[in-house]
Coordinates of C-alpha atoms in Angstrom, one line a residue:
M204 CA 188.2 190.9 80.5
T205 CA 185.8 189.0 82.7
F206 CA 186.3 188.7 86.3
I207 CA 187.4 185.0 86.1
S208 CA 190.1 186.2 83.6
R209 CA 191.4 188.9 85.9
L210 CA 191.7 186.3 88.8
R211 CA 193.6 184.1 86.2
V212 CA 195.8 187.2 85.7
S213 CA 196.3 187.6 89.5
A214 CA 197.4 184.0 90.0
L215 CA 199.9 184.2 87.2
F216 CA 201.3 187.3 88.8
A217 CA 201.8 185.3 92.2
F218 CA 203.3 182.2 90.3
L219 CA 206.0 184.5 88.3
T220 CA 206.6 186.3 91.6
F221 CA 207.1 182.6 93.4
A222 CA 209.4 181.3 90.5
A223 CA 211.6 184.4 90.9
M224 CA 212.0 184.2 94.7
P225 CA 214.4 181.3 95.5
A226 CA 217.3 182.6 93.7
A227 CA 216.9 186.1 95.3
A228 CA 216.2 184.4 98.6
Q229 CA 219.6 182.6 98.5
S230 CA 221.6 186.0 98.3
V231 CA 220.2 187.4 101.5
D232 CA 222.5 186.2 104.1
G233 CA 222.5 182.8 102.8
A234 CA 218.9 182.2 103.8
S235 CA 216.9 179.5 102.1
D236 CA 214.2 178.5 104.7
M237 CA 210.8 178.2 103.4
T238 CA 207.5 179.0 105.6
L239 CA 203.7 179.2 104.8
S240 CA 201.5 181.2 107.1
V241 CA 198.0 182.1 107.2
H242 CA 196.4 185.3 108.7
A243 CA 192.9 187.0 109.4
E244 CA 192.6 190.5 110.2
A245 CA 190.2 193.4 110.6
G246 CA 190.5 197.1 110.6
Y247 CA 189.3 200.3 109.0
T248 CA 188.9 201.6 105.5
S249 CA 187.1 204.3 103.5
F250 CA 185.8 204.4 99.9
S251 CA 186.4 207.2 97.3
M252 CA 182.6 207.6 96.6
N253 CA 182.6 211.2 95.3
K254 CA 180.5 210.4 92.1
A255 CA 178.4 208.0 94.2
T256 CA 177.8 210.8 96.9
D257 CA 176.7 213.4 94.1
F258 CA 174.3 210.9 92.7
F259 CA 172.6 210.0 96.0
R260 CA 172.3 213.8 96.8
A261 CA 170.7 214.3 93.5
I262 CA 168.2 211.8 94.2
V263 CA 167.2 213.2 97.6
G264 CA 167.3 216.7 96.0
S265 CA 164.5 215.6 93.5
Y266 CA 162.3 215.3 96.6
R267 CA 163.2 218.5 98.0
D268 CA 162.3 220.2 94.7
R269 CA 158.7 218.5 95.3
G270 CA 158.8 220.1 98.8
I271 CA 159.7 217.2 100.8
N272 CA 162.7 218.5 102.8
I273 CA 164.2 215.1 103.5
P274 CA 167.5 215.3 105.6
V275 CA 170.6 213.3 104.8
Q276 CA 171.9 211.3 107.7
Q277 CA 175.1 210.0 106.3
T278 CA 176.9 209.6 103.0
Y279 CA 179.3 206.5 102.6
P280 CA 181.4 206.9 106.1
G281 CA 184.5 205.0 106.9
N282 CA 183.7 201.4 107.4
V283 CA 185.1 198.0 108.9
V284 CA 187.3 195.9 106.7
T285 CA 187.7 192.3 107.3
G286 CA 189.9 189.5 105.4
G287 CA 192.4 187.0 105.3
G288 CA 195.0 185.1 103.4
A289 CA 198.3 182.9 102.9
T290 CA 201.7 184.1 102.8
L291 CA 204.8 182.0 101.6
Y292 CA 208.1 183.2 102.8
I293 CA 211.3 182.3 101.0
G294 CA 213.9 183.8 102.8
G295 CA 212.8 187.5 103.2
W296 CA 210.8 187.4 100.2
T297 CA 207.0 186.8 100.2
S298 CA 204.3 185.7 97.9
G299 CA 200.7 185.3 98.8
L300 CA 197.1 185.5 98.3
Q301 CA 194.6 187.8 100.2
V302 CA 190.7 188.4 100.1
Q303 CA 189.1 191.4 101.9
Y304 CA 185.6 192.5 102.2
A305 CA 184.0 196.0 103.2
R306 CA 180.7 197.7 102.8
T307 CA 179.2 201.4 103.7
R308 CA 175.9 203.2 103.4
A309 CA 174.1 206.4 102.7
S310 CA 170.7 207.4 104.2
A311 CA 168.2 210.1 104.0
L312 CA 165.0 209.9 106.2
Y313 CA 161.9 211.9 106.4
G314 CA 158.7 211.2 108.4
D315 CA 155.4 213.0 109.5
V316 CA 151.9 212.2 110.2
G317 CA 151.3 211.1 106.9
G318 CA 154.0 208.5 106.4
T319 CA 157.7 208.1 106.1
L320 CA 160.1 208.3 103.3
D321 CA 163.4 206.4 103.5
V322 CA 166.1 206.8 100.7
T323 CA 169.0 204.4 101.3
S324 CA 172.0 203.3 99.4
E325 CA 174.6 200.5 100.2
T326 CA 177.7 199.6 98.6
S327 CA 180.1 196.4 99.1
L328 CA 183.5 195.5 97.9
W329 CA 185.3 192.2 97.6
T330 CA 188.9 192.0 96.5
F331 CA 190.9 189.2 95.4
E332 CA 194.8 190.0 95.3
S333 CA 198.0 188.2 94.9
S334 CA 200.9 189.9 96.3
T335 CA 204.5 190.0 96.5
G336 CA 206.7 191.8 99.1
Y337 CA 209.7 191.8 101.5
L338 CA 210.3 191.0 105.2
F339 CA 213.1 192.9 107.1
R340 CA 214.9 192.1 110.3
R341 CA 213.8 188.2 110.3
S342 CA 216.2 187.8 113.2
H343 CA 214.6 190.4 115.3
R344 CA 211.4 190.6 117.4
L345 CA 209.9 193.5 115.4
Q346 CA 209.8 192.7 111.9
P347 CA 208.8 195.5 109.4
F348 CA 207.6 194.2 105.7
V349 CA 206.3 195.9 102.7
N350 CA 203.8 194.6 100.1
A351 CA 202.3 195.2 96.6
R352 CA 199.1 193.6 95.7
A353 CA 197.2 193.2 92.6
G354 CA 194.0 191.5 91.7
G355 CA 190.3 191.7 90.9
S356 CA 187.4 193.6 92.6
L357 CA 183.7 192.6 92.9
G358 CA 181.4 195.2 93.8
R359 CA 177.7 195.7 94.4
Y360 CA 175.9 199.3 94.6
T361 CA 172.0 199.9 95.3
V362 CA 169.8 202.6 95.9
T363 CA 166.6 202.1 97.7
E364 CA 163.5 204.2 97.7
R365 CA 160.8 203.2 100.4
I366 CA 157.6 205.1 101.0
R367 CA 154.9 204.3 103.8
L368 CA 151.8 206.1 103.6
T369 CA 149.0 206.0 106.5
F370 CA 145.5 206.8 105.8
G371 CA 143.6 206.3 109.2
E372 CA 144.0 202.7 109.9
Q373 CA 145.4 201.9 106.5
T374 CA 149.0 201.5 105.7
G375 CA 150.6 201.3 102.2
E376 CA 154.0 200.9 101.0
G377 CA 155.9 201.4 97.9
V378 CA 159.5 200.3 97.0
A379 CA 161.8 201.1 94.2
E380 CA 165.4 199.8 94.0
L381 CA 168.2 200.6 91.6
E382 CA 170.9 197.8 91.8
A383 CA 174.2 197.4 89.8
R384 CA 176.9 195.0 90.0
G385 CA 180.6 195.3 88.4
T386 CA 183.9 193.9 88.2
G387 CA 187.4 195.7 88.2
Y388 CA 190.8 196.0 89.3
S389 CA 192.2 196.3 92.6
V390 CA 196.0 197.5 93.3
T391 CA 197.2 197.9 96.9
G392 CA 200.6 199.2 98.4
S393 CA 201.1 198.6 102.1
A394 CA 203.7 198.4 104.6
G395 CA 203.3 196.8 108.1
V396 CA 205.1 195.2 111.1
R397 CA 204.6 191.7 112.7
Y398 CA 205.8 190.8 116.1
P399 CA 206.0 187.2 117.6
V400 CA 203.6 186.2 120.4
G401 CA 204.2 182.8 121.2
P402 CA 203.8 180.5 118.1
A403 CA 202.1 183.2 116.1
F404 CA 202.6 186.8 115.2
L405 CA 200.8 190.0 115.8
R406 CA 200.4 191.7 112.5
M407 CA 199.8 195.3 111.6
E408 CA 199.5 196.9 108.3
A409 CA 198.6 200.2 106.7
G410 CA 198.2 201.2 103.0
Y411 CA 196.4 202.5 100.0
R412 CA 194.1 200.6 97.6
H413 CA 193.0 201.9 94.2
A414 CA 189.8 199.9 93.0
S415 CA 186.7 200.6 91.1
I416 CA 183.8 198.9 89.4
G417 CA 181.5 199.9 86.7
S418 CA 180.6 198.9 83.0
D419 CA 178.5 200.0 79.9
D420 CA 176.0 197.2 80.9
D421 CA 175.0 198.3 84.1
D422 CA 172.1 201.2 85.1
L423 CA 174.4 203.4 86.9
P424 CA 175.8 206.7 84.9
F425 CA 179.1 206.4 86.5
N426 CA 181.8 204.1 87.9
V427 CA 181.7 203.3 91.6
G428 CA 184.9 204.3 93.2
Y429 CA 186.6 202.2 96.0
S430 CA 189.9 203.9 96.4
G431 CA 191.1 204.7 99.8
P432 CA 193.4 203.8 102.7
V433 CA 193.3 200.4 104.5
V434 CA 194.4 199.9 107.9
T435 CA 194.3 196.3 109.4
V436 CA 195.4 194.4 112.6
G437 CA 195.3 190.7 112.8
A438 CA 197.0 187.4 113.7
E439 CA 199.3 185.4 111.7
I440 CA 200.1 181.6 112.3
P441 CA 202.6 179.4 110.6
V442 CA 201.3 176.2 109.3
W443 CA 204.3 174.8 107.5
R444 CA 208.1 175.2 107.2
I445 CA 211.1 173.9 105.6
R446 CA 214.6 174.9 106.6

Protein backbone atom coordinates (compact mmCIF):
# COMPACT_ATOMS: atom_id res chain seq x y z
CA MET A 1 0.00 0.00 0.00
CA THR A 2 1.39 3.41 -1.00
CA PHE A 3 1.76 6.34 1.39
CA ILE A 4 -1.13 8.19 -0.31
CA SER A 5 -3.32 5.11 0.16
CA ARG A 6 -2.47 5.04 3.86
CA LEU A 7 -3.47 8.69 4.16
CA ARG A 8 -6.78 7.89 2.47
CA VAL A 9 -7.39 5.09 4.97
CA SER A 10 -6.55 7.52 7.78
CA ALA A 11 -9.00 10.10 6.38
CA LEU A 12 -11.71 7.43 6.13
CA PHE A 13 -11.03 6.50 9.77
CA ALA A 14 -11.53 10.15 10.78
CA PHE A 15 -14.73 10.46 8.72
CA LEU A 16 -16.31 7.33 10.19
CA THR A 17 -15.40 8.52 13.69
CA PHE A 18 -16.95 11.92 12.98
CA ALA A 19 -20.11 10.35 11.56
CA ALA A 20 -20.60 8.24 14.67
CA MET A 21 -20.12 11.05 17.20
CA PRO A 22 -23.25 13.25 17.05
CA ALA A 23 -25.61 10.56 18.37
CA ALA A 24 -23.15 9.64 21.11
CA ALA A 25 -22.69 13.30 22.02
CA GLN A 26 -26.39 13.75 22.61
CA SER A 27 -26.31 11.12 25.33
CA VAL A 28 -23.73 12.93 27.43
CA ASP A 29 -25.62 15.37 29.64
CA GLY A 30 -27.69 16.36 26.57
CA ALA A 31 -24.67 18.16 25.17
CA SER A 32 -24.73 19.01 21.48
CA ASP A 33 -22.22 21.88 21.24
CA MET A 34 -19.64 21.69 18.46
CA THR A 35 -16.22 23.38 18.54
CA LEU A 36 -13.27 23.33 16.14
CA SER A 37 -9.85 24.04 17.66
CA VAL A 38 -6.31 24.20 16.32
CA HIS A 39 -3.17 23.55 18.36
CA ALA A 40 0.62 23.70 18.15
CA GLU A 41 2.93 21.65 20.35
CA ALA A 42 6.53 20.76 21.13
CA GLY A 43 8.08 18.20 23.43
CA TYR A 44 10.24 15.10 23.72
CA THR A 45 10.31 11.70 22.02
CA SER A 46 12.68 8.81 21.58
CA PHE A 47 12.93 6.17 18.85
CA SER A 48 13.46 2.42 19.21
CA MET A 49 16.60 2.38 17.06
CA ASN A 50 18.03 -0.97 18.18
CA LYS A 51 18.70 -2.40 14.70
CA ALA A 52 19.89 0.97 13.43
CA THR A 53 22.28 1.27 16.39
CA ASP A 54 23.69 -2.21 15.72
CA PHE A 55 24.14 -1.30 12.04
CA PHE A 56 25.93 1.95 12.92
CA ARG A 57 28.22 0.21 15.40
CA ALA A 58 29.03 -2.45 12.79
CA ILE A 59 30.19 0.28 10.38
CA VAL A 60 32.37 1.83 13.09
CA GLY A 61 33.66 -1.65 13.99
CA SER A 62 34.84 -2.23 10.42
CA TYR A 63 37.23 0.73 10.83
CA ARG A 64 38.42 -0.57 14.18
CA ASP A 65 39.20 -3.91 12.50
CA ARG A 66 41.55 -1.93 10.24
CA GLY A 67 43.31 -0.37 13.22
CA ILE A 68 41.43 2.95 13.31
CA ASN A 69 40.08 3.28 16.86
CA ILE A 70 37.18 5.63 16.18
CA PRO A 71 35.12 6.43 19.30
CA VAL A 72 31.32 6.66 19.21
CA GLN A 73 30.02 9.99 20.55
CA GLN A 74 26.27 9.30 20.53
CA THR A 75 23.75 6.79 19.19
CA TYR A 76 20.32 8.25 18.43
CA PRO A 77 19.43 10.00 21.70
CA GLY A 78 15.97 11.27 22.63
CA ASN A 79 15.02 14.33 20.65
CA VAL A 80 12.63 17.23 20.18
CA VAL A 81 9.26 16.59 18.56
CA THR A 82 7.14 19.39 17.09
CA GLY A 83 3.71 19.35 15.55
CA GLY A 84 0.19 20.63 15.39
CA GLY A 85 -3.29 19.75 14.35
CA ALA A 86 -7.01 20.42 14.38
CA THR A 87 -9.63 18.90 16.68
CA LEU A 88 -13.41 18.87 16.35
CA TYR A 89 -15.30 18.57 19.66
CA ILE A 90 -18.89 17.31 19.55
CA GLY A 91 -20.05 17.22 23.13
CA GLY A 92 -17.27 15.30 24.87
CA TRP A 93 -16.22 13.29 21.81
CA THR A 94 -13.33 14.44 19.66
CA SER A 95 -12.08 13.79 16.15
CA GLY A 96 -9.08 15.37 14.52
CA LEU A 97 -5.95 15.36 12.39
CA GLN A 98 -2.37 15.75 13.65
CA VAL A 99 1.09 16.11 12.12
CA GLN A 100 4.38 15.60 14.01
CA TYR A 101 8.07 15.74 13.09
CA ALA A 102 11.19 14.55 14.93
CA ARG A 103 14.77 13.59 14.11
CA THR A 104 17.89 12.27 15.84
CA ARG A 105 21.47 11.37 14.91
CA ALA A 106 24.42 9.16 15.76
CA SER A 107 28.08 10.14 15.36
CA ALA A 108 31.58 8.71 15.63
CA LEU A 109 34.61 10.98 15.11
CA TYR A 110 38.34 10.34 14.75
CA GLY A 111 41.23 12.69 14.09
CA ASP A 112 45.05 12.72 14.01
CA VAL A 113 47.81 14.63 12.27
CA GLY A 114 47.03 12.86 8.99
CA GLY A 115 43.37 13.85 8.84
CA THR A 116 39.92 13.13 10.20
CA LEU A 117 37.26 10.48 9.84
CA ASP A 118 33.60 11.26 10.60
CA VAL A 119 30.89 8.61 10.54
CA THR A 120 27.46 10.10 11.13
CA SER A 121 23.89 8.95 10.78
CA GLU A 122 20.69 10.96 10.82
CA THR A 123 17.10 9.81 10.80
CA SER A 124 13.84 11.76 10.69
CA LEU A 125 10.16 10.91 10.92
CA TRP A 126 6.94 12.59 9.82
CA THR A 127 3.63 11.20 11.06
CA PHE A 128 0.20 12.11 9.69
CA GLU A 129 -2.56 10.72 11.90
CA SER A 130 -6.29 10.99 12.38
CA SER A 131 -7.56 10.79 15.96
CA THR A 132 -10.58 9.97 18.03
CA GLY A 133 -10.95 10.55 21.75
CA TYR A 134 -12.96 11.84 24.65
CA LEU A 135 -12.75 14.98 26.79
CA PHE A 136 -13.80 14.60 30.43
CA ARG A 137 -15.02 17.20 32.95
CA ARG A 138 -15.80 19.83 30.30
CA SER A 139 -17.41 22.15 32.87
CA HIS A 140 -14.25 22.18 35.05
CA ARG A 141 -11.04 24.15 34.72
CA LEU A 142 -8.87 21.03 34.56
CA GLN A 143 -10.09 18.86 31.67
CA PRO A 144 -8.53 15.39 31.15
CA PHE A 145 -8.72 13.69 27.76
CA VAL A 146 -7.73 10.44 26.04
CA ASN A 147 -6.79 9.96 22.39
CA ALA A 148 -6.22 7.14 19.92
CA ARG A 149 -4.51 8.05 16.65
CA ALA A 150 -3.68 6.10 13.49
CA GLY A 151 -2.21 7.07 10.15
CA GLY A 152 0.90 7.08 8.00
CA SER A 153 4.59 7.65 8.67
CA LEU A 154 7.29 8.95 6.33
CA GLY A 155 10.92 8.38 7.37
CA ARG A 156 14.43 9.03 6.10
CA TYR A 157 17.64 7.31 7.25
CA THR A 158 21.20 8.18 6.18
CA VAL A 159 24.72 7.07 7.06
CA THR A 160 27.59 9.32 5.91
CA GLU A 161 31.31 8.49 5.98
CA ARG A 162 33.57 11.49 5.44
CA ILE A 163 37.38 11.21 5.27
CA ARG A 164 39.70 14.24 5.13
CA LEU A 165 43.42 13.59 4.52
CA THR A 166 46.23 16.13 4.82
CA PHE A 167 49.51 15.85 2.89
CA GLY A 168 51.66 18.85 3.74
CA GLU A 169 49.69 21.79 2.37
CA GLN A 170 47.36 19.59 0.33
CA THR A 171 44.00 18.37 1.60
CA GLY A 172 41.82 15.68 0.08
CA GLU A 173 38.30 14.61 0.98
CA GLY A 174 36.14 11.60 0.22
CA VAL A 175 32.46 11.10 1.06
CA ALA A 176 30.25 8.02 0.90
CA GLU A 177 26.57 8.07 1.81
CA LEU A 178 23.86 5.47 2.23
CA GLU A 179 20.32 6.84 2.13
CA ALA A 180 16.99 5.10 2.47
CA ARG A 181 13.46 6.45 2.59
CA GLY A 182 10.32 4.57 3.45
CA THR A 183 6.70 4.75 4.51
CA GLY A 184 4.73 2.82 7.09
CA TYR A 185 1.96 2.97 9.64
CA SER A 186 1.87 5.01 12.83
CA VAL A 187 -0.38 4.20 15.81
CA THR A 188 -0.44 6.31 18.99
CA GLY A 189 -2.29 6.08 22.28
CA SER A 190 -2.16 9.04 24.67
CA ALA A 191 -3.77 10.85 27.58
CA GLY A 192 -3.49 14.44 28.68
CA VAL A 193 -5.09 17.46 30.21
CA ARG A 194 -5.98 20.96 29.06
CA TYR A 195 -6.46 24.09 31.14
CA PRO A 196 -8.11 27.34 29.99
CA VAL A 197 -5.89 30.43 29.87
CA GLY A 198 -7.94 33.36 28.60
CA PRO A 199 -9.49 32.45 25.23
CA ALA A 200 -7.04 29.56 24.70
CA PHE A 201 -6.05 26.33 26.47
CA LEU A 202 -2.74 25.10 27.79
CA ARG A 203 -2.46 21.51 26.56
CA MET A 204 -0.22 18.72 27.95
CA GLU A 205 -0.19 15.20 26.53
CA ALA A 206 1.82 11.98 27.02
CA GLY A 207 1.59 8.66 25.23
CA TYR A 208 3.32 5.95 23.22
CA ARG A 209 3.73 5.72 19.43
CA HIS A 210 4.37 2.57 17.39
CA ALA A 211 5.90 3.27 13.98
CA SER A 212 8.50 1.90 11.58
CA ILE A 213 9.62 2.27 7.96
CA GLY A 214 11.33 0.01 5.47
CA SER A 215 10.74 -1.97 2.32
CA ASP A 216 12.35 -4.60 0.12
CA ASP A 217 13.29 -1.90 -2.40
CA ASP A 218 15.64 0.18 -0.21
CA ASP A 219 19.33 -0.40 0.56
CA LEU A 220 18.90 -1.23 4.24
CA PRO A 221 19.04 -4.78 5.62
CA PHE A 222 16.46 -3.86 8.29
CA ASN A 223 13.39 -1.75 9.01
CA VAL A 224 13.98 1.45 10.98
CA GLY A 225 12.02 1.43 14.23
CA TYR A 226 10.51 4.68 15.45
CA SER A 227 8.42 3.42 18.36
CA GLY A 228 8.73 5.24 21.66
CA PRO A 229 7.17 7.63 24.18
CA VAL A 230 5.93 11.07 23.11
CA VAL A 231 5.42 13.92 25.60
CA THR A 232 4.27 17.37 24.42
CA VAL A 233 3.15 20.75 25.74
CA GLY A 234 1.27 23.20 23.58
CA ALA A 235 -1.45 25.79 23.11
CA GLU A 236 -4.95 25.15 21.75
CA ILE A 237 -7.17 27.90 20.32
CA PRO A 238 -10.91 27.49 19.47
CA VAL A 239 -11.56 28.95 16.02
CA TRP A 240 -15.21 27.98 15.38
CA ARG A 241 -18.13 27.13 17.65
CA ILE A 242 -21.83 26.19 17.39
CA ARG A 243 -24.03 25.79 20.49
